[in-house]
N, CA, C and O atoms as a DFTB+ gen file, in Angstrom:
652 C
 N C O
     1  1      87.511     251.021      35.195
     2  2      88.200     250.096      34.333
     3  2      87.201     249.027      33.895
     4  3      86.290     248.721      34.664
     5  1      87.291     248.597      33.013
     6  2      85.871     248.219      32.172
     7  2      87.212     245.833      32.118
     8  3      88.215     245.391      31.558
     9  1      86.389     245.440      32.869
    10  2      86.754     244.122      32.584
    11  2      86.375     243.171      31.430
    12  3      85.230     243.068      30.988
    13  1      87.292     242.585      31.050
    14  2      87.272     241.473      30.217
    15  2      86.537     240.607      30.150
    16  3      86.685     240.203      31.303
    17  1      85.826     239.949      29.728
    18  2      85.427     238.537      29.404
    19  2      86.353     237.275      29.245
    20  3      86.909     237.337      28.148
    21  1      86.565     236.618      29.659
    22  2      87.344     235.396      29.417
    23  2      87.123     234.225      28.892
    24  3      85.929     233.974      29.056
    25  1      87.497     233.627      28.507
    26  2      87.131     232.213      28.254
    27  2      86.895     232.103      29.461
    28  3      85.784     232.287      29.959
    29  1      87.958     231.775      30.098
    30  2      88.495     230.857      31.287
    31  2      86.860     231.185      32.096
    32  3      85.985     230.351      32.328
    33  1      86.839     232.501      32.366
    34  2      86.229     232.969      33.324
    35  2      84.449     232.330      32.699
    36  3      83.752     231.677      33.476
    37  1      84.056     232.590      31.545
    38  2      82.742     231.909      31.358
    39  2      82.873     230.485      31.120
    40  3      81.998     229.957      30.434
    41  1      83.998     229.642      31.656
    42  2      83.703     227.891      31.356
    43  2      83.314     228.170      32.732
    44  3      82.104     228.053      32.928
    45  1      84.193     228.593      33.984
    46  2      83.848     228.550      34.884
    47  2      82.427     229.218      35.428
    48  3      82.037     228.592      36.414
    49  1      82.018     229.724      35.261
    50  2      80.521     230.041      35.541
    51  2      79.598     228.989      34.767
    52  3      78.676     228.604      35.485
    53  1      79.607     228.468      33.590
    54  2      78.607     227.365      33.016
    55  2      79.185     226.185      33.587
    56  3      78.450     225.201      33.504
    57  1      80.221     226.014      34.108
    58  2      80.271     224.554      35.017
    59  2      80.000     224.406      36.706
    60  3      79.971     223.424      37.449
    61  1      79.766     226.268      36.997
    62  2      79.278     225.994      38.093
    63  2      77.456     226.015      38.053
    64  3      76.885     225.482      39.004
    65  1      77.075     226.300      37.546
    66  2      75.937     226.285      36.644
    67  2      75.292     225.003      36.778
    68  3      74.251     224.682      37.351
    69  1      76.394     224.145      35.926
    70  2      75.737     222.639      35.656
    71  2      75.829     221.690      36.965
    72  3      75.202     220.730      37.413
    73  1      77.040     222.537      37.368
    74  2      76.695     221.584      39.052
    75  2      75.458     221.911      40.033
    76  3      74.728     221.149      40.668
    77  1      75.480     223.147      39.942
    78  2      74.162     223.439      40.765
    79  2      73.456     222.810      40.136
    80  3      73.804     221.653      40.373
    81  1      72.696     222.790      39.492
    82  2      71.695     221.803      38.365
    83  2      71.858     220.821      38.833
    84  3      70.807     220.336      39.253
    85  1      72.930     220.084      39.028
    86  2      72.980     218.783      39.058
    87  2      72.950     217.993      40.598
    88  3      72.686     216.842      40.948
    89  1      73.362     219.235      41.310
    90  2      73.267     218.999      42.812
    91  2      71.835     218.841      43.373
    92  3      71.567     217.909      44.132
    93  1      70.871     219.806      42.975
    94  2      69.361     219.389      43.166
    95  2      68.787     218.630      42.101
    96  3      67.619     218.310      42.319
    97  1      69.133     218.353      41.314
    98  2      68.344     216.974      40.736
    99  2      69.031     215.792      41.293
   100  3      68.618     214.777      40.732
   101  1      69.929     215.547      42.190
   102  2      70.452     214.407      42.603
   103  2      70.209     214.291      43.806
   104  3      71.137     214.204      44.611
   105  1      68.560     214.257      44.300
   106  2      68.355     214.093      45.676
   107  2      67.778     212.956      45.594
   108  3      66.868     212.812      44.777
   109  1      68.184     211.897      46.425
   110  2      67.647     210.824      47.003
   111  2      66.149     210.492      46.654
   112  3      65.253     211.013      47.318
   113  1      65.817     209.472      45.428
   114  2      64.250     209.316      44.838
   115  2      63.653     208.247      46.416
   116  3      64.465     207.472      46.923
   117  1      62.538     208.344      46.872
   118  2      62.118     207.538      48.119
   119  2      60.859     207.060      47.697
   120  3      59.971     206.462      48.305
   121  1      60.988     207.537      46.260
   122  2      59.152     207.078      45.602
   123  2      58.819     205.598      45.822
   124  3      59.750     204.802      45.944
   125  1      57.804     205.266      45.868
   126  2      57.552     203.716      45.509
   127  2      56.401     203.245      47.366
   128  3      55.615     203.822      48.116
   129  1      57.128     201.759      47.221
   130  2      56.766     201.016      48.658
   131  2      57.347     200.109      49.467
   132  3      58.251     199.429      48.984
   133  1      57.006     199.933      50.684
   134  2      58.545     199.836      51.396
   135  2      57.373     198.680      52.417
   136  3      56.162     198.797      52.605
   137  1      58.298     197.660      52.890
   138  2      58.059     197.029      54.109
   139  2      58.680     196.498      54.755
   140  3      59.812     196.294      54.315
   141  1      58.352     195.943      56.186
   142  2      59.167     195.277      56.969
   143  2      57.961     193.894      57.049
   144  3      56.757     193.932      57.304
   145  1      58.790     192.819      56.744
   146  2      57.731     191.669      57.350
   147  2      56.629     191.925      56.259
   148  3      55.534     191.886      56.821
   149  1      56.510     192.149      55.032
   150  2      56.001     192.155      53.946
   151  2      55.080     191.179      53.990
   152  3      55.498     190.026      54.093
   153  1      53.126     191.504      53.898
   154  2      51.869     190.741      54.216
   155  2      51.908     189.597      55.609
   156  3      51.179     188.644      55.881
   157  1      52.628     189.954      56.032
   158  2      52.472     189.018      57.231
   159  2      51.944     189.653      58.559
   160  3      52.666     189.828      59.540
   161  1      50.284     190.067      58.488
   162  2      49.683     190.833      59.341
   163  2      49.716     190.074      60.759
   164  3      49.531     190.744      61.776
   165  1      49.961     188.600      60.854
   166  2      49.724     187.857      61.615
   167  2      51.014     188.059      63.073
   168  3      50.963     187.635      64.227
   169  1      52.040     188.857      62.375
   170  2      53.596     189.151      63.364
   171  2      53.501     190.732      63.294
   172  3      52.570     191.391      62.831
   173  1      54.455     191.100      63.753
   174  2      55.263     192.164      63.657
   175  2      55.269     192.620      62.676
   176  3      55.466     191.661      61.929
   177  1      55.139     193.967      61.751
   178  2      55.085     194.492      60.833
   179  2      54.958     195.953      60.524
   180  3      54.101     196.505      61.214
   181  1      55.673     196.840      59.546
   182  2      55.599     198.022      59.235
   183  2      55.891     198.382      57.235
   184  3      56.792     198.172      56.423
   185  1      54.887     198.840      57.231
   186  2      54.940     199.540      55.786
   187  2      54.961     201.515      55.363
   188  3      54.759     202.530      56.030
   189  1      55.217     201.313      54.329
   190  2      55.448     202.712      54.254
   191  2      54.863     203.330      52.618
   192  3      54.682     202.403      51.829
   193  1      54.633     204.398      52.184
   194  2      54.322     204.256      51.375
   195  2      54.577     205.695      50.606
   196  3      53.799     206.642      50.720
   197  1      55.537     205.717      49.966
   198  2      56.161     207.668      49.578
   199  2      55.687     208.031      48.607
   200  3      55.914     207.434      47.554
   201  1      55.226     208.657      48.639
   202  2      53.989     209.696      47.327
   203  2      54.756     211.034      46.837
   204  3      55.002     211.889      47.689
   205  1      55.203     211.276      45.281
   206  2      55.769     212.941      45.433
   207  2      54.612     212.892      44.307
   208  3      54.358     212.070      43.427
   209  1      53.899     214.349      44.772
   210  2      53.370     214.994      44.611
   211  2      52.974     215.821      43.177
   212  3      53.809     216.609      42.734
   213  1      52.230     215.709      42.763
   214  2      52.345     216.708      41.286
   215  2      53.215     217.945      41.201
   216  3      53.829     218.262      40.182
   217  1      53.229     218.732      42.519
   218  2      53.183     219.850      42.759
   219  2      54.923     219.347      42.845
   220  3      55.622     220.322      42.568
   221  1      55.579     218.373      43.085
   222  2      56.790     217.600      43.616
   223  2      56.874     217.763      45.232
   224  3      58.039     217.853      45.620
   225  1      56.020     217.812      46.126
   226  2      56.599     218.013      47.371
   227  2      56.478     215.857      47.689
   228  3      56.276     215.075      46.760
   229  1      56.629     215.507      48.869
   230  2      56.661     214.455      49.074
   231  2      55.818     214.135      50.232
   232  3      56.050     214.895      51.172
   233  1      54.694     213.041      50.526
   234  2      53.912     212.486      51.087
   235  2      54.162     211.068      51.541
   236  3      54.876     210.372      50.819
   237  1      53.612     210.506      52.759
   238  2      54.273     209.713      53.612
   239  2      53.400     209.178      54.155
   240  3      52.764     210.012      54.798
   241  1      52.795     207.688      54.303
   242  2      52.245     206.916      54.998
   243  2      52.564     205.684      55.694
   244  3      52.524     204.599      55.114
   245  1      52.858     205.799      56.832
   246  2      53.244     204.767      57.704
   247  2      52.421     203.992      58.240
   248  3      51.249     204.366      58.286
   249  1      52.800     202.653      58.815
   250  2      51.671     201.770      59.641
   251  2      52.018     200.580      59.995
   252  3      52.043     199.549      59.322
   253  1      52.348     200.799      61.329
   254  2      53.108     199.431      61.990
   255  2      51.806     198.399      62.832
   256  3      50.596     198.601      62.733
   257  1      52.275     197.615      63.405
   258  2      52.130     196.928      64.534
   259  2      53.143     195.670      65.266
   260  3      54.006     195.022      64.674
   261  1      52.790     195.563      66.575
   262  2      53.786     195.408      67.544
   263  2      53.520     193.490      67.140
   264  3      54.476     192.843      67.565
   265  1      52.743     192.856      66.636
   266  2      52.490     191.205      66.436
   267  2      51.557     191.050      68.149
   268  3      50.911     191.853      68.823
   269  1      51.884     189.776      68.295
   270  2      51.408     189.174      69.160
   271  2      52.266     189.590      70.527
   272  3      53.458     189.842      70.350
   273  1      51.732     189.677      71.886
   274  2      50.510     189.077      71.636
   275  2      49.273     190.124      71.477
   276  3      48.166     189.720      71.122
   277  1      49.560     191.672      71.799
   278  2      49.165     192.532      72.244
   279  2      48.041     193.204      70.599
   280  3      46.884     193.622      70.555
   281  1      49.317     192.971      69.266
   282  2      48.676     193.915      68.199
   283  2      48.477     194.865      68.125
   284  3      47.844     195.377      67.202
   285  1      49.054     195.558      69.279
   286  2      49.026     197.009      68.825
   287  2      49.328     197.931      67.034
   288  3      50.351     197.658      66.407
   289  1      48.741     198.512      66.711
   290  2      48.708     199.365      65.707
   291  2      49.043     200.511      65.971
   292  3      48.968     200.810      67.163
   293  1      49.493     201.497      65.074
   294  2      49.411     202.436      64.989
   295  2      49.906     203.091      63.936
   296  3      50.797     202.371      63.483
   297  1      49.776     204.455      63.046
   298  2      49.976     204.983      61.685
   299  2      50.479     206.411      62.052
   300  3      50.617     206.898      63.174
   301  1      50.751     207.032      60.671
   302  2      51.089     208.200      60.546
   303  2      50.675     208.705      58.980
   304  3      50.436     207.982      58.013
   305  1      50.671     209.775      59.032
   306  2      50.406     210.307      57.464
   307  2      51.030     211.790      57.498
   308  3      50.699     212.502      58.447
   309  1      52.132     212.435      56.283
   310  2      52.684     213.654      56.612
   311  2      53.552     213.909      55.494
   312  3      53.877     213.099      54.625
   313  1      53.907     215.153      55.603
   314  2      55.118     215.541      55.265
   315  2      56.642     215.297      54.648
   316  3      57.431     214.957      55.529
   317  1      57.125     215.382      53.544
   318  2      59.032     215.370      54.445
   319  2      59.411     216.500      53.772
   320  3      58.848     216.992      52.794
   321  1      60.301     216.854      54.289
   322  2      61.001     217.719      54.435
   323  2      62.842     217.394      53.821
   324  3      63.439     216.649      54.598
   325  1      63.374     217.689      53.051
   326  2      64.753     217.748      52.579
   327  2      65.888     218.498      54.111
   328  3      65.653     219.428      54.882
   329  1      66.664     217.890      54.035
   330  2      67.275     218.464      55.174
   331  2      69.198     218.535      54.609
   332  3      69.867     217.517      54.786
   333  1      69.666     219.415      54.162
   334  2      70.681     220.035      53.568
   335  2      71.626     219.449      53.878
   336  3      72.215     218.561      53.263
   337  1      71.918     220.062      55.198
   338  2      72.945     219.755      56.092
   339  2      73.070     218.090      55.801
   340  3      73.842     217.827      54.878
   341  1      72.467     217.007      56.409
   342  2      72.362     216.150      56.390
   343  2      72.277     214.912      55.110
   344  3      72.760     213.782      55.039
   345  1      71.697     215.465      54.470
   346  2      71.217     214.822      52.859
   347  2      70.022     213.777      52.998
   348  3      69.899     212.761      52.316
   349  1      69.297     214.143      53.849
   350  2      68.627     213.047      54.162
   351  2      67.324     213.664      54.136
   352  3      67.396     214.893      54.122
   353  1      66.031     213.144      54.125
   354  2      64.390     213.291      54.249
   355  2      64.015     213.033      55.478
   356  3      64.008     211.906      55.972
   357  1      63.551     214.476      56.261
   358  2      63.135     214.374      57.855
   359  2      61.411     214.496      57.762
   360  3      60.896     215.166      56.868
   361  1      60.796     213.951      58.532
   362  2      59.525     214.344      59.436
   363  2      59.539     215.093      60.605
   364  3      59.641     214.624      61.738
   365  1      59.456     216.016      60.374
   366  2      59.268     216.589      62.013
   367  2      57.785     217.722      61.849
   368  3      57.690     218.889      61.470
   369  1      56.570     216.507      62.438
   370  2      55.243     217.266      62.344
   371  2      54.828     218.280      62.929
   372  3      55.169     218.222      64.110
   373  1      53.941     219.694      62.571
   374  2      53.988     220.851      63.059
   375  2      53.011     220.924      64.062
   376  3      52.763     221.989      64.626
   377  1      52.284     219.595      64.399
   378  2      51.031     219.779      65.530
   379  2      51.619     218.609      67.088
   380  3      51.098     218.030      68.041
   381  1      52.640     218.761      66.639
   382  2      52.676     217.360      67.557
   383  2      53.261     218.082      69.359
   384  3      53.548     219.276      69.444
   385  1      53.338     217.224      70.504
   386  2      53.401     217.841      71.636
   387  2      54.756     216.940      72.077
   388  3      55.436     217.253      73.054
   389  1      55.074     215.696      71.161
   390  2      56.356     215.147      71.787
   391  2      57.837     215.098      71.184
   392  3      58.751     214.286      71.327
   393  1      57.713     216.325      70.430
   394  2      58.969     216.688      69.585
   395  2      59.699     215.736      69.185
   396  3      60.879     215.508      69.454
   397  1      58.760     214.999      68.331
   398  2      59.320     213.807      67.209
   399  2      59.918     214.523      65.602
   400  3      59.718     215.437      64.801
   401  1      60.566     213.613      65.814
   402  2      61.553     213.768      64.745
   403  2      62.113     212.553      63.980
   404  3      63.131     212.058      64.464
   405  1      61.651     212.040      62.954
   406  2      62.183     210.631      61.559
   407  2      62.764     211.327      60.769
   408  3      62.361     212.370      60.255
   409  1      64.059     210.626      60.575
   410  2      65.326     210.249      59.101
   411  2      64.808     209.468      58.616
   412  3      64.742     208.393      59.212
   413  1      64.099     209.618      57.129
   414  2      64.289     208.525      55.995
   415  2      65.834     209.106      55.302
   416  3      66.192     210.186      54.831
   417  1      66.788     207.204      55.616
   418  2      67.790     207.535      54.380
   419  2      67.675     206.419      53.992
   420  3      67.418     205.434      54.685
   421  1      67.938     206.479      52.289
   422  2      67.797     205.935      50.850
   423  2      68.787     205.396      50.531
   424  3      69.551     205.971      49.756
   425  1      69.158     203.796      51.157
   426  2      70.265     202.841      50.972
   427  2      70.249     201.736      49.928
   428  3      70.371     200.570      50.301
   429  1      70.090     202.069      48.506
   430  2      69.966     200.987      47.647
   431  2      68.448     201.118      46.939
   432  3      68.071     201.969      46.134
   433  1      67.789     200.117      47.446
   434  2      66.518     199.654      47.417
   435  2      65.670     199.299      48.826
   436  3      64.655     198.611      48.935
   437  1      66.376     199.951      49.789
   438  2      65.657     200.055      51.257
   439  2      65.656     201.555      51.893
   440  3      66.572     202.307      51.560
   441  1      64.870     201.916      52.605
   442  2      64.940     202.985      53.201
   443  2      65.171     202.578      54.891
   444  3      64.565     201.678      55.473
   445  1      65.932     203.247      55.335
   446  2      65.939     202.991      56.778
   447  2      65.517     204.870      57.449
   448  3      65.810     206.039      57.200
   449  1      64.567     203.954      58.511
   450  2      63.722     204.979      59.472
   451  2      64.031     205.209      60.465
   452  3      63.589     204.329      61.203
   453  1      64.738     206.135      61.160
   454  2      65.630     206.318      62.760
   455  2      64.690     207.648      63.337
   456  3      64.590     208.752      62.801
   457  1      64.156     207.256      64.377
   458  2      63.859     208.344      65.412
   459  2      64.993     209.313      65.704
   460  3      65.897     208.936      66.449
   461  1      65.019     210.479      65.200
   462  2      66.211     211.353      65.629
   463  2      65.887     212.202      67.176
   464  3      66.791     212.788      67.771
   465  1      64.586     212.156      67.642
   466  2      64.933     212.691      68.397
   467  2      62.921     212.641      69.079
   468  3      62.095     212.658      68.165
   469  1      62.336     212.586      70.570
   470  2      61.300     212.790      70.439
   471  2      60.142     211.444      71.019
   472  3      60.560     210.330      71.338
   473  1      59.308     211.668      71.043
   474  2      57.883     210.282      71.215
   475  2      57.124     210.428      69.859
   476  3      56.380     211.409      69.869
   477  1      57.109     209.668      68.615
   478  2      56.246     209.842      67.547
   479  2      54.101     209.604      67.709
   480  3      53.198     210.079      67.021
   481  1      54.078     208.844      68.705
   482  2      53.045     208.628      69.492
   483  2      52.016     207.907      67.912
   484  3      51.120     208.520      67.331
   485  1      52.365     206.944      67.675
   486  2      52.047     206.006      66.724
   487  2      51.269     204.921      67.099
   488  3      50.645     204.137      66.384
   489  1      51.452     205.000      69.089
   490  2      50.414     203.860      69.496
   491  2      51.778     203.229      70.461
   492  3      52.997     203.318      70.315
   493  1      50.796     202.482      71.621
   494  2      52.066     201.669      72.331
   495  2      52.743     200.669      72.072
   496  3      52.441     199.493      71.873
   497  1      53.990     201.390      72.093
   498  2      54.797     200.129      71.264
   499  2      55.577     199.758      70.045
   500  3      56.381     198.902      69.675
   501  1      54.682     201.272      69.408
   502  2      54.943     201.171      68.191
   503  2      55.830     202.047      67.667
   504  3      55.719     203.188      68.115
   505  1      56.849     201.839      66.694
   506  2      57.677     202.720      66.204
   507  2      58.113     202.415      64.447
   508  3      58.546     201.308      64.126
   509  1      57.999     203.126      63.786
   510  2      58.692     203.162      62.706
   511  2      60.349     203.222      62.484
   512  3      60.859     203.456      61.388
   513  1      60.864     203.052      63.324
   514  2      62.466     202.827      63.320
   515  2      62.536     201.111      62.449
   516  3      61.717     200.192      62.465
   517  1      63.311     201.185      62.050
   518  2      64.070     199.882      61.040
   519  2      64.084     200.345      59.499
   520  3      63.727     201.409      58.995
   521  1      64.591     199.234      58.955
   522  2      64.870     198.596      57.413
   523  2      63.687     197.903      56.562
   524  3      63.306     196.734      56.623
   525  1      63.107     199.195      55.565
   526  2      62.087     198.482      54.967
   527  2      62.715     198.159      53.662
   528  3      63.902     198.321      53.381
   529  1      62.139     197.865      53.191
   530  2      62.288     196.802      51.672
   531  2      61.635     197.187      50.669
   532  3      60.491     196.751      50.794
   533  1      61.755     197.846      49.618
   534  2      61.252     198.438      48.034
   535  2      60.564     196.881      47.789
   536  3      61.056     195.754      47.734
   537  1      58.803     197.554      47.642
   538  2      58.352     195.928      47.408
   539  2      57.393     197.006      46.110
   540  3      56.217     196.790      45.817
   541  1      58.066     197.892      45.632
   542  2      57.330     198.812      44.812
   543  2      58.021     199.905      44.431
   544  3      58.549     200.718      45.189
   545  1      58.013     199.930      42.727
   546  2      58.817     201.578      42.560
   547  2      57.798     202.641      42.307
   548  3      57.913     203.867      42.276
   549  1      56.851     201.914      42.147
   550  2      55.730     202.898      41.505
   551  2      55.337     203.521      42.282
   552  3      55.202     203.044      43.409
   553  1      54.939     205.029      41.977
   554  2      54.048     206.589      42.723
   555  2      53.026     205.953      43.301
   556  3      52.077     205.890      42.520
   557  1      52.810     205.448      44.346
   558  2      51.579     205.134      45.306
   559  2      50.389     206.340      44.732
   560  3      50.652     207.497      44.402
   561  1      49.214     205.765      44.732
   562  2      48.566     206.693      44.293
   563  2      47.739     206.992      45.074
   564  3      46.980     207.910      44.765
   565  1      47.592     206.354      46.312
   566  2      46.325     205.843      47.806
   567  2      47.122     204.851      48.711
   568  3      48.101     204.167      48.411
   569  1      46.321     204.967      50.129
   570  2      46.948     204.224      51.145
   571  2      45.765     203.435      51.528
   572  3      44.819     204.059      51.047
   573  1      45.264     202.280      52.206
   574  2      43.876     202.303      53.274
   575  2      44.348     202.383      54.912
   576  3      45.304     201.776      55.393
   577  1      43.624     203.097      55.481
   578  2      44.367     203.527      56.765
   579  2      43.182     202.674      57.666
   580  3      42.069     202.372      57.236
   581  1      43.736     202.358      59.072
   582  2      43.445     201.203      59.866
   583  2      41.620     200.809      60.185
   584  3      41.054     199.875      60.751
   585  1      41.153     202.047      59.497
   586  2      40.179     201.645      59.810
   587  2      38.759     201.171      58.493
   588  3      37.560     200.895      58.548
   589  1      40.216     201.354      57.023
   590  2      39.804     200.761      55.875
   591  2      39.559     201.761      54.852
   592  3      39.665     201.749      53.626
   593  1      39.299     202.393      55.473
   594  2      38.913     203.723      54.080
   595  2      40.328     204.276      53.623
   596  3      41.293     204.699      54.260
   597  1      40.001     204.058      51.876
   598  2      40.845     204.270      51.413
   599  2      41.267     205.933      51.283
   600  3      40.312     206.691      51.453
   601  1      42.385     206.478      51.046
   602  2      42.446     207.786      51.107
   603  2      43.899     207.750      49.454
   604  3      44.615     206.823      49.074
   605  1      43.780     208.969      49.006
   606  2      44.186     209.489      47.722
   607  2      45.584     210.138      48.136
   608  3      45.313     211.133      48.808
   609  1      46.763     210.014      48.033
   610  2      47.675     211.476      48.362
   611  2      47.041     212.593      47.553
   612  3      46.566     213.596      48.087
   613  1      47.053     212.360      46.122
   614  2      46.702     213.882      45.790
   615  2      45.473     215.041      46.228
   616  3      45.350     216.238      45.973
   617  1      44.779     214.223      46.885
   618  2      42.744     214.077      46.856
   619  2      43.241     215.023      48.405
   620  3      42.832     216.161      48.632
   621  1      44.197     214.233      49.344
   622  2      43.500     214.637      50.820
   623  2      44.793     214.726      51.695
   624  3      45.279     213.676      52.114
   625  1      45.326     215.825      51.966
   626  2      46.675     216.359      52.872
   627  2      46.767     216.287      53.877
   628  3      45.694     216.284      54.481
   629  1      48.189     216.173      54.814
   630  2      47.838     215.552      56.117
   631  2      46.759     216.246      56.845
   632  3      45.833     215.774      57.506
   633  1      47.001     217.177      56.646
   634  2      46.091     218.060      57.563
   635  2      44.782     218.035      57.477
   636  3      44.260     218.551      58.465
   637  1      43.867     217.552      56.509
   638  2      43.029     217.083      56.204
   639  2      42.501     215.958      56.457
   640  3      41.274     215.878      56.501
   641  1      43.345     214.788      56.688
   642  2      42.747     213.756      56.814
   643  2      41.812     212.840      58.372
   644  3      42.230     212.603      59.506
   645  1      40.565     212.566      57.761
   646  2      39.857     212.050      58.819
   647  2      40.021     211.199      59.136
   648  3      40.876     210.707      58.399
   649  1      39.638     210.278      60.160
   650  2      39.458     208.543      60.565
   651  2      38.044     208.501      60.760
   652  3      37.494     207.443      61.065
Protein backbone atom coordinates (compact mmCIF):
# COMPACT_ATOMS: atom_id res chain seq x y z
CA UNK A 1 0.00 0.00 0.00
CA UNK A 2 1.76 2.99 -1.25
CA UNK A 3 1.22 6.07 1.58
CA UNK A 4 0.22 9.51 1.30
CA UNK A 5 1.93 12.59 1.83
CA UNK A 6 0.24 14.98 4.06
CA UNK A 7 0.29 18.28 4.85
CA UNK A 8 -0.15 17.60 8.35
CA UNK A 9 2.46 14.98 8.23
CA UNK A 10 5.35 17.31 6.40
CA UNK A 11 4.62 20.54 8.87
CA UNK A 12 5.39 18.05 11.34
CA UNK A 13 8.69 16.82 10.21
CA UNK A 14 10.00 20.63 9.22
CA UNK A 15 9.06 21.68 12.78
CA UNK A 16 10.76 18.91 14.18
CA UNK A 17 13.58 19.83 12.05
CA UNK A 18 13.69 23.42 13.24
CA UNK A 19 13.72 22.33 16.76
CA UNK A 20 16.52 20.13 16.46
CA UNK A 21 18.34 23.07 14.86
CA UNK A 22 17.43 25.05 17.40
CA UNK A 23 18.14 22.79 20.33
CA UNK A 24 21.98 22.70 19.43
CA UNK A 25 22.43 26.14 18.60
CA UNK A 26 21.02 27.02 22.03
CA UNK A 27 23.87 25.83 24.12
CA UNK A 28 25.06 27.89 26.82
CA UNK A 29 27.83 30.69 25.10
CA UNK A 30 30.84 30.61 28.17
CA UNK A 31 33.05 32.69 25.69
CA UNK A 32 34.73 35.70 27.09
CA UNK A 33 36.46 36.31 30.90
CA UNK A 34 35.53 35.59 34.17
CA UNK A 35 36.85 36.49 37.76
CA UNK A 36 36.63 36.26 41.28
CA UNK A 37 38.29 39.20 43.24
CA UNK A 38 39.03 40.85 39.84
CA UNK A 39 43.15 42.32 39.82
CA UNK A 40 43.45 42.04 43.32
CA UNK A 41 46.61 39.68 43.30
CA UNK A 42 47.31 40.90 46.77
CA UNK A 43 43.99 38.45 48.39
CA UNK A 44 42.31 35.61 47.36
CA UNK A 45 41.62 35.24 43.78
CA UNK A 46 40.53 33.13 40.67
CA UNK A 47 40.18 33.83 36.93
CA UNK A 48 39.13 31.98 34.08
CA UNK A 49 39.37 32.40 30.65
CA UNK A 50 36.96 30.35 27.78
CA UNK A 51 38.36 30.13 24.33
CA UNK A 52 35.98 28.28 21.47
CA UNK A 53 37.97 27.29 19.08
CA UNK A 54 38.00 27.80 15.24
CA UNK A 55 37.43 24.29 14.87
CA UNK A 56 34.29 25.30 17.69
CA UNK A 57 35.45 22.92 20.39
CA UNK A 58 36.01 24.94 23.74
CA UNK A 59 39.29 25.77 25.75
CA UNK A 60 39.75 26.65 29.39
CA UNK A 61 42.20 28.43 31.54
CA UNK A 62 42.06 28.62 35.13
CA UNK A 63 44.24 30.22 37.94
CA UNK A 64 43.59 30.72 41.46
CA UNK A 65 45.33 31.51 44.63
CA UNK A 66 44.61 30.95 48.28
CA UNK A 67 45.76 35.18 49.41
CA UNK A 68 47.63 35.50 52.44
CA UNK A 69 49.15 34.32 54.24
CA UNK A 70 50.44 31.26 52.47
CA UNK A 71 49.77 32.38 48.37
CA UNK A 72 49.45 29.44 47.23
CA UNK A 73 48.82 29.22 43.37
CA UNK A 74 47.80 26.99 41.26
CA UNK A 75 46.26 26.62 37.36
CA UNK A 76 44.73 24.46 34.95
CA UNK A 77 44.46 24.47 31.16
CA UNK A 78 41.88 21.91 29.18
CA UNK A 79 39.09 20.81 27.67
CA UNK A 80 35.11 20.98 28.08
CA UNK A 81 33.10 18.82 27.25
CA UNK A 82 28.99 19.41 26.68
CA UNK A 83 27.21 17.12 28.97
CA UNK A 84 23.43 16.32 27.66
CA UNK A 85 21.93 14.93 30.38
CA UNK A 86 22.75 17.82 32.47
CA UNK A 87 22.98 20.98 30.13
CA UNK A 88 25.91 22.02 31.51
CA UNK A 89 30.00 22.23 30.40
CA UNK A 90 32.11 19.49 32.35
CA UNK A 91 36.01 19.05 32.73
CA UNK A 92 36.83 15.80 33.46
CA UNK A 93 40.76 15.50 32.36
CA UNK A 94 41.98 12.27 30.62
CA UNK A 95 45.54 12.13 32.45
CA UNK A 96 44.61 12.84 35.81
CA UNK A 97 44.97 10.13 38.96
CA UNK A 98 42.29 11.97 41.31
CA UNK A 99 39.12 11.61 39.35
CA UNK A 100 38.29 15.26 39.15
CA UNK A 101 35.49 16.40 37.76
CA UNK A 102 34.19 20.68 37.13
CA UNK A 103 30.53 22.00 36.17
CA UNK A 104 30.79 25.24 34.41
CA UNK A 105 27.04 26.57 34.54
CA UNK A 106 26.18 29.83 32.63
CA UNK A 107 23.98 32.06 35.05
CA UNK A 108 23.48 35.45 33.37
CA UNK A 109 26.80 37.06 33.08
CA UNK A 110 28.63 34.71 35.69
CA UNK A 111 29.69 31.30 35.43
CA UNK A 112 29.68 29.23 38.51
CA UNK A 113 32.43 26.34 39.00
CA UNK A 114 31.40 23.23 41.34
CA UNK A 115 33.71 20.28 41.88
CA UNK A 116 31.36 17.41 40.96
CA UNK A 117 33.26 14.93 42.10
CA UNK A 118 37.29 14.12 42.77
CA UNK A 119 40.91 16.15 43.93
CA UNK A 120 41.53 18.70 40.86
CA UNK A 121 45.19 18.99 42.29
CA UNK A 122 45.55 22.79 41.31
CA UNK A 123 47.96 23.23 44.30
CA UNK A 124 47.23 23.32 48.17
CA UNK A 125 44.39 24.88 48.86
CA UNK A 126 43.38 25.69 45.87
CA UNK A 127 40.15 25.19 44.11
CA UNK A 128 38.22 26.63 41.34
CA UNK A 129 34.77 26.16 42.94
CA UNK A 130 32.76 29.68 43.16
CA UNK A 131 31.09 32.64 41.20
CA UNK A 132 33.13 34.38 38.63
CA UNK A 133 32.14 37.55 37.00
CA UNK A 134 32.10 38.30 32.95
CA UNK A 135 34.85 41.04 33.13
CA UNK A 136 35.00 40.18 29.21
CA UNK A 137 32.84 38.95 26.25
CA UNK A 138 35.47 38.77 23.92
CA UNK A 139 37.23 35.22 22.42
CA UNK A 140 40.36 35.29 24.67
CA UNK A 141 42.92 34.87 22.26
CA UNK A 142 46.05 33.90 24.97
CA UNK A 143 46.41 33.35 28.67
CA UNK A 144 50.03 34.11 30.67
CA UNK A 145 50.42 31.13 32.88
CA UNK A 146 52.25 31.46 36.41
CA UNK A 147 55.36 31.48 35.31
CA UNK A 148 54.72 34.41 32.59
CA UNK A 149 54.95 33.03 29.30
CA UNK A 150 52.36 33.83 27.35
CA UNK A 151 50.57 30.90 25.55
CA UNK A 152 47.91 31.15 22.35
CA UNK A 153 44.62 28.78 22.61
CA UNK A 154 44.76 28.29 18.99
CA UNK A 155 48.85 27.98 18.75
CA UNK A 156 49.14 25.26 21.77
CA UNK A 157 46.54 22.36 23.23
CA UNK A 158 46.32 21.13 26.54
CA UNK A 159 48.27 18.45 25.87
CA UNK A 160 50.90 20.34 24.57
CA UNK A 161 51.50 22.79 26.84
CA UNK A 162 54.90 23.43 28.66
CA UNK A 163 55.91 25.42 31.90
Amino acid sequence: MKRASTPAALLLIVFSLILISFQSNNLPNLRGSFAVNYGKKTTAYQQLAIHYTNSGKILFYFEGSTGKPAYNTGSEYGWLSFNKRTGNYEYIPKDTVEDCNLEFVKKGDKIIIRTLHGDCGFGHSVYADGTYQQTSEANPQSFTILTGKKVYFEKTSPEKLTY
